[in-house]
């Protein structure tokens, strides 16, 4: 009997000690939670680096007392603006606005896009304001066009910022991906015409098309990158047919029923080199926005070179294979380019 009482007493002591420990843990957890600071951490994808961007915010004492049982993250409404020196053709401006939006969101700034921007005419962009009287007191000049620059993610929220650069890196964009995709929705008139044109293009292969057919966009950029000697000397290059064939064969292995839809600024070259039965071509004469809208009816993408092809792949949002031979090694352009910053980690180099 005495042995039983000793064991029973020992068990009670252990329960008391464990209970006291639990109370202390809860006390310090609550004390830590109500210390007056909340951190919202934005993590970069694991393929990039272990660095974190943290935004520190303070809650009021009253708010903390009311919400002691749950975590509340608040964000002060932005009061200052950011814009970029919009320049270049469609592919460049797609980068400029998307990166501006991501940078502005990260710094708690309001992105500004001109009222007459071509992007507003093509896409359902709702961002404002467009007031011309905004005075930009901080200026940032991009150092390299296709390299992620961390200082742009630390501009702060206390000044109006004007940015000059092409901002061609997925790392500016990925944190705001869902919002950008909503704004990069084609205007109804464009998407409807693109859909009907796409149907007309694939109709030539109607006997081969089934409900299981997978469509792969192939964008072939040649033109100025092939014929402009200054561009070539600077480091611009084009993808050869061996790369295109290898990429297409990869999709043929992935999918039993596949049809390639080719868009290019050099259709003559494409038709001379792509004569397979599973290939169709977008006819010439369309606007740049119409060609890209037609291609986005596909499921996956083969990218050669250029920002236009990059954005075709991003808008399609499927499997992407890209040409890893761009730019020319050791060229001037290569000094301004970092493939890890330019291409998404999940895209496949070839």
mmCIF file of C-alpha atoms in Angstrom:
data_model
loop_
_atom_site.group_PDB
_atom_site.id
_atom_site.type_symbol
_atom_site.label_atom_id
_atom_site.label_comp_id
_atom_site.label_asym_id
_atom_site.label_seq_id
_atom_site.Cartn_x
_atom_site.Cartn_y
_atom_site.Cartn_z
ATOM 1 C CA UNK A 1 0.000 0.000 0.000
ATOM 2 C CA UNK A 2 2.806 2.394 0.883
ATOM 3 C CA UNK A 3 4.496 1.626 -2.425
ATOM 4 C CA UNK A 4 1.303 2.494 -4.255
ATOM 5 C CA UNK A 5 0.973 5.800 -2.386
ATOM 6 C CA UNK A 6 4.580 6.742 -3.224
ATOM 7 C CA UNK A 7 3.988 6.069 -6.927
ATOM 8 C CA UNK A 8 0.711 7.996 -6.872
ATOM 9 C CA UNK A 9 2.390 10.975 -5.170
ATOM 10 C CA UNK A 10 5.228 10.914 -7.703
ATOM 11 C CA UNK A 11 2.756 10.965 -10.603
ATOM 12 C CA UNK A 12 0.953 13.974 -9.105
ATOM 13 C CA UNK A 13 4.264 15.823 -8.802
ATOM 14 C CA UNK A 14 5.121 15.119 -12.451
ATOM 15 C CA UNK A 15 1.703 16.343 -13.594
ATOM 16 C CA UNK A 16 2.156 19.541 -11.543
ATOM 17 C CA UNK A 17 5.634 20.197 -12.997
ATOM 18 C CA UNK A 18 4.458 19.635 -16.594
ATOM 19 C CA UNK A 19 1.446 21.874 -16.046
ATOM 20 C CA UNK A 20 3.599 24.659 -14.635
ATOM 21 C CA UNK A 21 5.959 24.363 -17.604
ATOM 22 C CA UNK A 22 3.075 24.645 -20.041
ATOM 23 C CA UNK A 23 1.784 27.796 -18.312
ATOM 24 C CA UNK A 24 5.242 29.409 -18.499
ATOM 25 C CA UNK A 25 5.540 28.603 -22.220
ATOM 26 C CA UNK A 26 2.131 30.114 -22.894
ATOM 27 C CA UNK A 27 3.020 33.216 -20.867
ATOM 28 C CA UNK A 28 6.228 33.899 -22.757
ATOM 29 C CA UNK A 29 4.527 33.174 -26.088
ATOM 30 C CA UNK A 30 1.874 35.777 -25.370
ATOM 31 C CA UNK A 31 4.496 38.223 -24.126
ATOM 32 C CA UNK A 32 6.452 37.767 -27.333
ATOM 33 C CA UNK A 33 3.321 38.132 -29.464
ATOM 34 C CA UNK A 34 2.329 41.384 -27.766
ATOM 35 C CA UNK A 35 5.769 42.963 -27.898
ATOM 36 C CA UNK A 36 4.540 45.542 -30.400
ATOM 37 C CA UNK A 37 6.054 44.261 -33.670
ATOM 38 C CA UNK A 38 4.697 42.083 -36.421
ATOM 39 C CA UNK A 39 6.864 40.845 -39.291
ATOM 40 C CA UNK A 40 5.445 39.984 -42.675
ATOM 41 C CA UNK A 41 8.132 38.038 -44.539
ATOM 42 C CA UNK A 42 8.238 37.627 -48.305
ATOM 43 C CA UNK A 43 10.228 34.538 -49.261
ATOM 44 C CA UNK A 44 11.917 34.112 -52.597
ATOM 45 C CA UNK A 45 11.537 30.683 -54.282
ATOM 46 C CA UNK A 46 13.929 28.083 -52.934
ATOM 47 C CA UNK A 47 15.797 27.914 -56.239
ATOM 48 C CA UNK A 48 17.121 31.450 -55.849
ATOM 49 C CA UNK A 49 18.609 32.228 -52.456
ATOM 50 C CA UNK A 50 17.927 32.159 -48.727
ATOM 51 C CA UNK A 51 17.607 35.925 -48.433
ATOM 52 C CA UNK A 52 14.347 37.309 -47.065
ATOM 53 C CA UNK A 53 12.665 40.619 -47.556
ATOM 54 C CA UNK A 54 10.975 41.681 -44.311
ATOM 55 C CA UNK A 55 8.529 44.505 -43.775
ATOM 56 C CA UNK A 56 8.316 45.579 -40.147
ATOM 57 C CA UNK A 57 5.014 46.900 -38.919
ATOM 58 C CA UNK A 58 3.842 48.131 -35.499
ATOM 59 C CA UNK A 59 0.419 47.528 -33.976
ATOM 60 C CA UNK A 60 -1.184 49.990 -31.592
ATOM 61 C CA UNK A 61 -1.522 48.936 -27.914
ATOM 62 C CA UNK A 62 -5.329 48.993 -28.188
ATOM 63 C CA UNK A 63 -5.252 46.749 -31.236
ATOM 64 C CA UNK A 64 -2.927 44.311 -29.511
ATOM 65 C CA UNK A 65 -5.174 44.064 -26.473
ATOM 66 C CA UNK A 66 -8.214 43.372 -28.661
ATOM 67 C CA UNK A 67 -6.464 40.739 -30.782
ATOM 68 C CA UNK A 68 -4.222 38.966 -28.288
ATOM 69 C CA UNK A 69 -5.573 35.571 -29.406
ATOM 70 C CA UNK A 70 -4.685 35.886 -33.090
ATOM 71 C CA UNK A 71 -2.072 37.363 -35.413
ATOM 72 C CA UNK A 72 -3.098 40.484 -37.302
ATOM 73 C CA UNK A 73 -0.875 42.086 -39.920
ATOM 74 C CA UNK A 74 -1.800 45.604 -40.946
ATOM 75 C CA UNK A 75 -0.425 47.696 -43.763
ATOM 76 C CA UNK A 76 -0.543 51.460 -43.846
ATOM 77 C CA UNK A 77 -2.155 52.724 -47.073
ATOM 78 C CA UNK A 78 0.485 53.985 -49.536
ATOM 79 C CA UNK A 79 0.852 57.744 -49.847
ATOM 80 C CA UNK A 80 3.645 58.043 -52.432
ATOM 81 C CA UNK A 81 4.087 57.003 -56.039
ATOM 82 C CA UNK A 82 6.433 55.110 -58.343
ATOM 83 C CA UNK A 83 6.726 55.083 -62.110
ATOM 84 C CA UNK A 84 9.137 53.919 -64.790
ATOM 85 C CA UNK A 85 10.386 55.524 -67.982
ATOM 86 C CA UNK A 86 8.199 53.478 -70.335
ATOM 87 C CA UNK A 87 10.102 52.800 -73.546
ATOM 88 C CA UNK A 88 10.601 50.160 -76.198
ATOM 89 C CA UNK A 89 8.143 47.882 -77.937
ATOM 90 C CA UNK A 90 5.461 45.624 -76.486
ATOM 91 C CA UNK A 91 7.712 43.033 -74.837
ATOM 92 C CA UNK A 92 9.814 45.701 -73.124
ATOM 93 C CA UNK A 93 6.788 47.610 -71.857
ATOM 94 C CA UNK A 94 5.205 44.440 -70.509
ATOM 95 C CA UNK A 95 8.325 43.978 -68.392
ATOM 96 C CA UNK A 96 8.424 47.630 -67.357
ATOM 97 C CA UNK A 97 4.893 47.791 -66.025
ATOM 98 C CA UNK A 98 4.854 44.340 -64.399
ATOM 99 C CA UNK A 99 8.164 44.985 -62.637
ATOM 100 C CA UNK A 100 7.048 48.481 -61.641
ATOM 101 C CA UNK A 101 3.918 46.989 -60.097
ATOM 102 C CA UNK A 102 5.903 44.375 -58.167
ATOM 103 C CA UNK A 103 8.450 46.937 -56.979
ATOM 104 C CA UNK A 104 5.740 49.409 -55.954
ATOM 105 C CA UNK A 105 3.789 46.763 -54.063
ATOM 106 C CA UNK A 106 6.879 45.632 -52.187
ATOM 107 C CA UNK A 107 7.779 49.215 -51.193
ATOM 108 C CA UNK A 108 4.170 50.192 -50.362
ATOM 109 C CA UNK A 109 4.038 52.712 -53.208
ATOM 110 C CA UNK A 110 1.329 53.485 -55.769
ATOM 111 C CA UNK A 111 2.351 52.479 -59.336
ATOM 112 C CA UNK A 112 1.708 55.067 -62.051
ATOM 113 C CA UNK A 113 1.168 54.266 -65.732
ATOM 114 C CA UNK A 114 0.481 56.952 -68.389
ATOM 115 C CA UNK A 115 -3.106 57.384 -69.539
ATOM 116 C CA UNK A 116 -2.002 56.930 -73.168
ATOM 117 C CA UNK A 117 0.066 53.788 -72.570
ATOM 118 C CA UNK A 118 -0.299 51.119 -75.258
ATOM 119 C CA UNK A 119 -0.735 48.606 -72.441
ATOM 120 C CA UNK A 120 -4.011 50.233 -71.406
ATOM 121 C CA UNK A 121 -5.324 49.831 -74.941
ATOM 122 C CA UNK A 122 -4.382 46.145 -75.072
ATOM 123 C CA UNK A 123 -5.008 44.924 -71.533
ATOM 124 C CA UNK A 124 -7.512 45.483 -68.744
ATOM 125 C CA UNK A 125 -5.173 47.548 -66.605
ATOM 126 C CA UNK A 126 -6.944 49.419 -63.824
ATOM 127 C CA UNK A 127 -3.913 50.945 -62.133
ATOM 128 C CA UNK A 128 -3.808 54.708 -61.666
ATOM 129 C CA UNK A 129 -3.463 57.515 -61.089
ATOM 130 C CA UNK A 130 -2.272 59.204 -64.236
ATOM 131 C CA UNK A 131 -1.934 62.702 -62.807
ATOM 132 C CA UNK A 132 0.983 64.508 -64.483
ATOM 133 C CA UNK A 133 1.644 66.852 -61.553
ATOM 134 C CA UNK A 134 3.320 64.222 -59.367
ATOM 135 C CA UNK A 135 6.794 65.416 -58.389
ATOM 136 C CA UNK A 136 9.343 62.624 -58.251
ATOM 137 C CA UNK A 137 12.018 63.411 -55.670
ATOM 138 C CA UNK A 138 13.919 60.106 -55.864
ATOM 139 C CA UNK A 139 15.405 58.710 -59.069
ATOM 140 C CA UNK A 140 16.865 55.288 -59.709
ATOM 141 C CA UNK A 141 18.804 54.330 -62.832
ATOM 142 C CA UNK A 142 19.015 50.615 -63.529
ATOM 143 C CA UNK A 143 22.590 49.320 -63.765
ATOM 144 C CA UNK A 144 21.912 46.283 -65.976
ATOM 145 C CA UNK A 145 18.861 45.483 -68.070
ATOM 146 C CA UNK A 146 18.446 41.757 -67.383
ATOM 147 C CA UNK A 147 19.805 41.459 -63.854
ATOM 148 C CA UNK A 148 17.808 41.653 -60.611
ATOM 149 C CA UNK A 149 18.828 44.691 -58.541
ATOM 150 C CA UNK A 150 17.895 44.324 -54.814
ATOM 151 C CA UNK A 151 18.054 48.094 -54.070
ATOM 152 C CA UNK A 152 14.821 48.461 -56.042
ATOM 153 C CA UNK A 153 13.108 46.353 -53.402
ATOM 154 C CA UNK A 154 14.329 48.714 -50.673
ATOM 155 C CA UNK A 155 13.289 52.109 -52.042
ATOM 156 C CA UNK A 156 11.094 52.863 -49.063
ATOM 157 C CA UNK A 157 7.664 54.459 -49.001
ATOM 158 C CA UNK A 158 8.430 58.060 -48.044
ATOM 159 C CA UNK A 159 9.229 59.530 -51.495
ATOM 160 C CA UNK A 160 7.885 59.535 -55.038
ATOM 161 C CA UNK A 161 10.235 57.403 -57.154
ATOM 162 C CA UNK A 162 11.032 57.594 -60.875
ATOM 163 C CA UNK A 163 12.835 54.549 -62.303
ATOM 164 C CA UNK A 164 14.747 54.348 -65.570
ATOM 165 C CA UNK A 165 15.379 50.866 -66.888
ATOM 166 C CA UNK A 166 13.990 47.793 -68.619
ATOM 167 C CA UNK A 167 13.585 45.793 -65.359
ATOM 168 C CA UNK A 168 13.718 42.401 -67.055
ATOM 169 C CA UNK A 169 13.727 39.898 -64.209
ATOM 170 C CA UNK A 170 11.028 37.568 -62.929
ATOM 171 C CA UNK A 171 12.176 38.378 -59.385
ATOM 172 C CA UNK A 172 10.472 41.781 -59.519
ATOM 173 C CA UNK A 173 7.221 40.175 -60.602
ATOM 174 C CA UNK A 174 6.605 36.902 -58.809
ATOM 175 C CA UNK A 175 5.311 38.346 -55.520
ATOM 176 C CA UNK A 176 2.480 40.090 -57.405
ATOM 177 C CA UNK A 177 1.857 37.362 -59.974
ATOM 178 C CA UNK A 178 -1.900 36.977 -59.413
ATOM 179 C CA UNK A 179 -2.616 40.717 -59.597
ATOM 180 C CA UNK A 180 -0.512 41.153 -62.734
ATOM 181 C CA UNK A 181 -2.229 38.229 -64.441
ATOM 182 C CA UNK A 182 -5.609 39.842 -63.809
ATOM 183 C CA UNK A 183 -4.423 43.114 -65.345
ATOM 184 C CA UNK A 184 -2.720 41.344 -68.250
ATOM 185 C CA UNK A 185 -6.079 40.096 -69.468
ATOM 186 C CA UNK A 186 -6.631 41.097 -73.086
ATOM 187 C CA UNK A 187 -9.400 43.511 -73.936
ATOM 188 C CA UNK A 188 -12.481 41.603 -75.071
ATOM 189 C CA UNK A 189 -12.229 42.759 -78.690
ATOM 190 C CA UNK A 190 -8.651 41.484 -78.917
ATOM 191 C CA UNK A 191 -9.253 38.157 -77.178
ATOM 192 C CA UNK A 192 -12.332 37.414 -79.286
ATOM 193 C CA UNK A 193 -10.557 38.115 -82.577
ATOM 194 C CA UNK A 194 -7.497 36.161 -81.401
ATOM 195 C CA UNK A 195 -9.649 33.162 -80.556
ATOM 196 C CA UNK A 196 -11.390 33.145 -83.933
ATOM 197 C CA UNK A 197 -8.048 33.542 -85.752
ATOM 198 C CA UNK A 198 -6.561 30.696 -83.714
ATOM 199 C CA UNK A 199 -9.469 28.454 -84.684
ATOM 200 C CA UNK A 200 -8.983 29.378 -88.344
ATOM 201 C CA UNK A 201 -5.248 28.611 -88.152
ATOM 202 C CA UNK A 202 -5.688 25.135 -86.655
ATOM 203 C CA UNK A 203 -8.619 24.324 -88.963
ATOM 204 C CA UNK A 204 -6.167 23.183 -91.654
ATOM 205 C CA UNK A 205 -5.379 20.219 -89.380
ATOM 206 C CA UNK A 206 -8.965 19.537 -88.328
ATOM 207 C CA UNK A 207 -8.695 15.861 -89.289
ATOM 208 C CA UNK A 208 -5.866 15.464 -86.776
ATOM 209 C CA UNK A 209 -7.384 17.495 -83.938
ATOM 210 C CA UNK A 210 -9.117 15.721 -81.055
ATOM 211 C CA UNK A 211 -10.290 16.720 -77.601
ATOM 212 C CA UNK A 212 -6.898 15.516 -76.340
ATOM 213 C CA UNK A 213 -4.818 17.702 -78.657
ATOM 214 C CA UNK A 214 -2.188 19.778 -76.851
ATOM 215 C CA UNK A 215 -1.191 23.067 -78.485
ATOM 216 C CA UNK A 216 2.378 24.332 -78.233
ATOM 217 C CA UNK A 217 3.250 27.911 -79.192
ATOM 218 C CA UNK A 218 6.576 28.316 -80.981
ATOM 219 C CA UNK A 219 7.745 31.918 -81.136
ATOM 220 C CA UNK A 220 10.689 32.447 -83.489
ATOM 221 C CA UNK A 221 12.412 35.835 -83.271
ATOM 222 C CA UNK A 222 14.905 36.519 -86.042
ATOM 223 C CA UNK A 223 14.533 39.795 -87.968
ATOM 224 C CA UNK A 224 16.650 42.541 -86.393
ATOM 225 C CA UNK A 225 18.577 40.126 -84.190
ATOM 226 C CA UNK A 226 19.767 38.313 -87.292
ATOM 227 C CA UNK A 227 20.097 41.102 -89.829
ATOM 228 C CA UNK A 228 21.194 44.124 -87.804
ATOM 229 C CA UNK A 229 24.995 43.844 -87.676
ATOM 230 C CA UNK A 230 25.235 46.253 -84.742
ATOM 231 C CA UNK A 231 22.870 44.053 -82.741
ATOM 232 C CA UNK A 232 24.826 40.941 -83.664
ATOM 233 C CA UNK A 233 28.111 42.585 -82.699
ATOM 234 C CA UNK A 234 26.629 43.695 -79.367
ATOM 235 C CA UNK A 235 25.677 40.131 -78.488
ATOM 236 C CA UNK A 236 22.172 39.479 -79.800
ATOM 237 C CA UNK A 237 21.759 36.057 -81.319
ATOM 238 C CA UNK A 238 19.043 33.833 -82.751
ATOM 239 C CA UNK A 239 18.101 30.222 -82.140
ATOM 240 C CA UNK A 240 19.037 27.750 -84.853
ATOM 241 C CA UNK A 241 16.805 25.001 -86.181
ATOM 242 C CA UNK A 242 18.590 22.301 -84.194
ATOM 243 C CA UNK A 243 17.386 23.893 -80.941
ATOM 244 C CA UNK A 244 13.825 24.346 -82.241
ATOM 245 C CA UNK A 245 13.672 20.733 -83.448
ATOM 246 C CA UNK A 246 15.011 19.424 -80.146
ATOM 247 C CA UNK A 247 12.470 21.453 -78.171
ATOM 248 C CA UNK A 248 9.593 20.335 -80.398
ATOM 249 C CA UNK A 249 10.672 16.697 -80.144
ATOM 250 C CA UNK A 250 10.621 17.021 -76.360
ATOM 251 C CA UNK A 251 6.952 17.983 -76.506
ATOM 252 C CA UNK A 252 6.273 15.189 -78.989
ATOM 253 C CA UNK A 253 7.606 12.752 -76.397
ATOM 254 C CA UNK A 254 5.549 14.371 -73.650
ATOM 255 C CA UNK A 255 2.262 14.363 -75.558
ATOM 256 C CA UNK A 256 0.929 11.801 -78.020
ATOM 257 C CA UNK A 257 -1.385 14.318 -79.687
ATOM 258 C CA UNK A 258 0.371 17.668 -80.179
ATOM 259 C CA UNK A 259 0.057 20.559 -82.620
ATOM 260 C CA UNK A 260 2.649 23.347 -82.905
ATOM 261 C CA UNK A 261 1.436 26.878 -83.628
ATOM 262 C CA UNK A 262 4.282 29.006 -85.004
ATOM 263 C CA UNK A 263 4.487 32.790 -84.855
ATOM 264 C CA UNK A 264 7.486 34.638 -86.253
ATOM 265 C CA UNK A 265 8.858 37.792 -87.824
ATOM 266 C CA UNK A 266 10.480 35.510 -90.435
ATOM 267 C CA UNK A 267 7.744 33.148 -91.601
ATOM 268 C CA UNK A 268 9.592 32.366 -94.831
ATOM 269 C CA UNK A 269 12.489 30.837 -92.889
ATOM 270 C CA UNK A 270 10.110 28.980 -90.583
ATOM 271 C CA UNK A 271 8.110 27.443 -93.430
ATOM 272 C CA UNK A 272 11.310 26.363 -95.183
ATOM 273 C CA UNK A 273 12.555 24.626 -92.048
ATOM 274 C CA UNK A 274 9.375 23.334 -90.353
ATOM 275 C CA UNK A 275 7.538 21.058 -92.744
ATOM 276 C CA UNK A 276 6.152 18.485 -90.325
ATOM 277 C CA UNK A 277 2.469 17.578 -90.401
ATOM 278 C CA UNK A 278 1.957 18.730 -86.810
ATOM 279 C CA UNK A 279 2.883 22.370 -87.517
ATOM 280 C CA UNK A 280 0.693 25.345 -88.456
ATOM 281 C CA UNK A 281 1.611 28.998 -88.948
ATOM 282 C CA UNK A 282 -0.012 32.270 -87.886
ATOM 283 C CA UNK A 283 -0.470 34.329 -91.067
ATOM 284 C CA UNK A 284 1.430 37.636 -91.413
ATOM 285 C CA UNK A 285 -0.062 41.090 -91.144
ATOM 286 C CA UNK A 286 -1.308 41.050 -87.552
ATOM 287 C CA UNK A 287 -0.458 43.624 -84.914
ATOM 288 C CA UNK A 288 2.070 42.560 -82.238
ATOM 289 C CA UNK A 289 -0.676 42.330 -79.620
ATOM 290 C CA UNK A 290 -2.832 40.176 -81.908
ATOM 291 C CA UNK A 291 -0.033 37.678 -82.584
ATOM 292 C CA UNK A 292 0.735 37.276 -78.890
ATOM 293 C CA UNK A 293 -2.972 36.982 -78.083
ATOM 294 C CA UNK A 294 -3.343 34.233 -80.708
ATOM 295 C CA UNK A 295 -0.378 32.316 -79.276
ATOM 296 C CA UNK A 296 -1.811 32.475 -75.756
ATOM 297 C CA UNK A 297 -4.568 30.104 -76.868
ATOM 298 C CA UNK A 298 -1.901 27.390 -76.629
ATOM 299 C CA UNK A 299 -1.013 25.234 -73.627
ATOM 300 C CA UNK A 300 2.802 25.321 -73.652
ATOM 301 C CA UNK A 301 5.656 27.293 -75.224
ATOM 302 C CA UNK A 302 8.940 27.034 -77.098
ATOM 303 C CA UNK A 303 10.825 30.332 -76.694
ATOM 304 C CA UNK A 304 13.719 31.388 -78.889
ATOM 305 C CA UNK A 305 14.969 34.891 -77.970
ATOM 306 C CA UNK A 306 13.534 38.276 -77.021
ATOM 307 C CA UNK A 307 11.157 39.703 -74.439
ATOM 308 C CA UNK A 308 8.127 39.144 -76.708
ATOM 309 C CA UNK A 309 8.630 35.381 -76.588
ATOM 310 C CA UNK A 310 9.279 35.570 -72.829
ATOM 311 C CA UNK A 311 5.903 37.188 -72.278
ATOM 312 C CA UNK A 312 4.179 34.747 -74.593
ATOM 313 C CA UNK A 313 5.394 31.970 -72.303
ATOM 314 C CA UNK A 314 4.413 33.830 -69.125
ATOM 315 C CA UNK A 315 0.893 34.509 -70.391
ATOM 316 C CA UNK A 316 0.415 30.879 -71.469
ATOM 317 C CA UNK A 317 1.763 29.699 -68.097
ATOM 318 C CA UNK A 318 2.445 26.104 -69.100
ATOM 319 C CA UNK A 319 5.632 24.149 -69.695
ATOM 320 C CA UNK A 320 8.297 26.404 -71.212
ATOM 321 C CA UNK A 321 11.505 25.495 -73.028
ATOM 322 C CA UNK A 322 13.910 28.324 -73.825
ATOM 323 C CA UNK A 323 17.069 28.764 -75.884
ATOM 324 C CA UNK A 324 20.081 28.844 -73.571
ATOM 325 C CA UNK A 325 22.438 30.182 -76.258
ATOM 326 C CA UNK A 326 21.305 33.777 -75.699
ATOM 327 C CA UNK A 327 23.173 36.129 -75.559
ATOM 328 C CA UNK A 328 26.512 35.559 -77.285
ATOM 329 C CA UNK A 329 29.032 34.549 -74.581
ATOM 330 C CA UNK A 330 31.557 37.224 -73.530
ATOM 331 C CA UNK A 331 29.716 39.921 -75.479
ATOM 332 C CA UNK A 332 28.749 43.378 -74.231
ATOM 333 C CA UNK A 333 25.176 42.199 -73.867
ATOM 334 C CA UNK A 334 26.292 39.211 -71.813
ATOM 335 C CA UNK A 335 27.668 41.621 -69.192
ATOM 336 C CA UNK A 336 24.147 42.968 -68.678
ATOM 337 C CA UNK A 337 22.454 39.585 -68.537
ATOM 338 C CA UNK A 338 21.979 36.932 -65.849
ATOM 339 C CA UNK A 339 20.019 33.859 -66.933
ATOM 340 C CA UNK A 340 19.029 33.004 -63.346
ATOM 341 C CA UNK A 341 17.446 36.427 -62.942
ATOM 342 C CA UNK A 342 15.875 36.522 -66.403
ATOM 343 C CA UNK A 343 14.335 33.052 -66.741
ATOM 344 C CA UNK A 344 12.047 31.397 -64.202
ATOM 345 C CA UNK A 345 13.675 28.476 -62.361
ATOM 346 C CA UNK A 346 11.002 26.081 -63.623
ATOM 347 C CA UNK A 347 11.589 26.964 -67.277
ATOM 348 C CA UNK A 348 13.759 24.457 -69.106
ATOM 349 C CA UNK A 349 16.994 25.556 -70.829
ATOM 350 C CA UNK A 350 17.964 23.758 -74.006
#
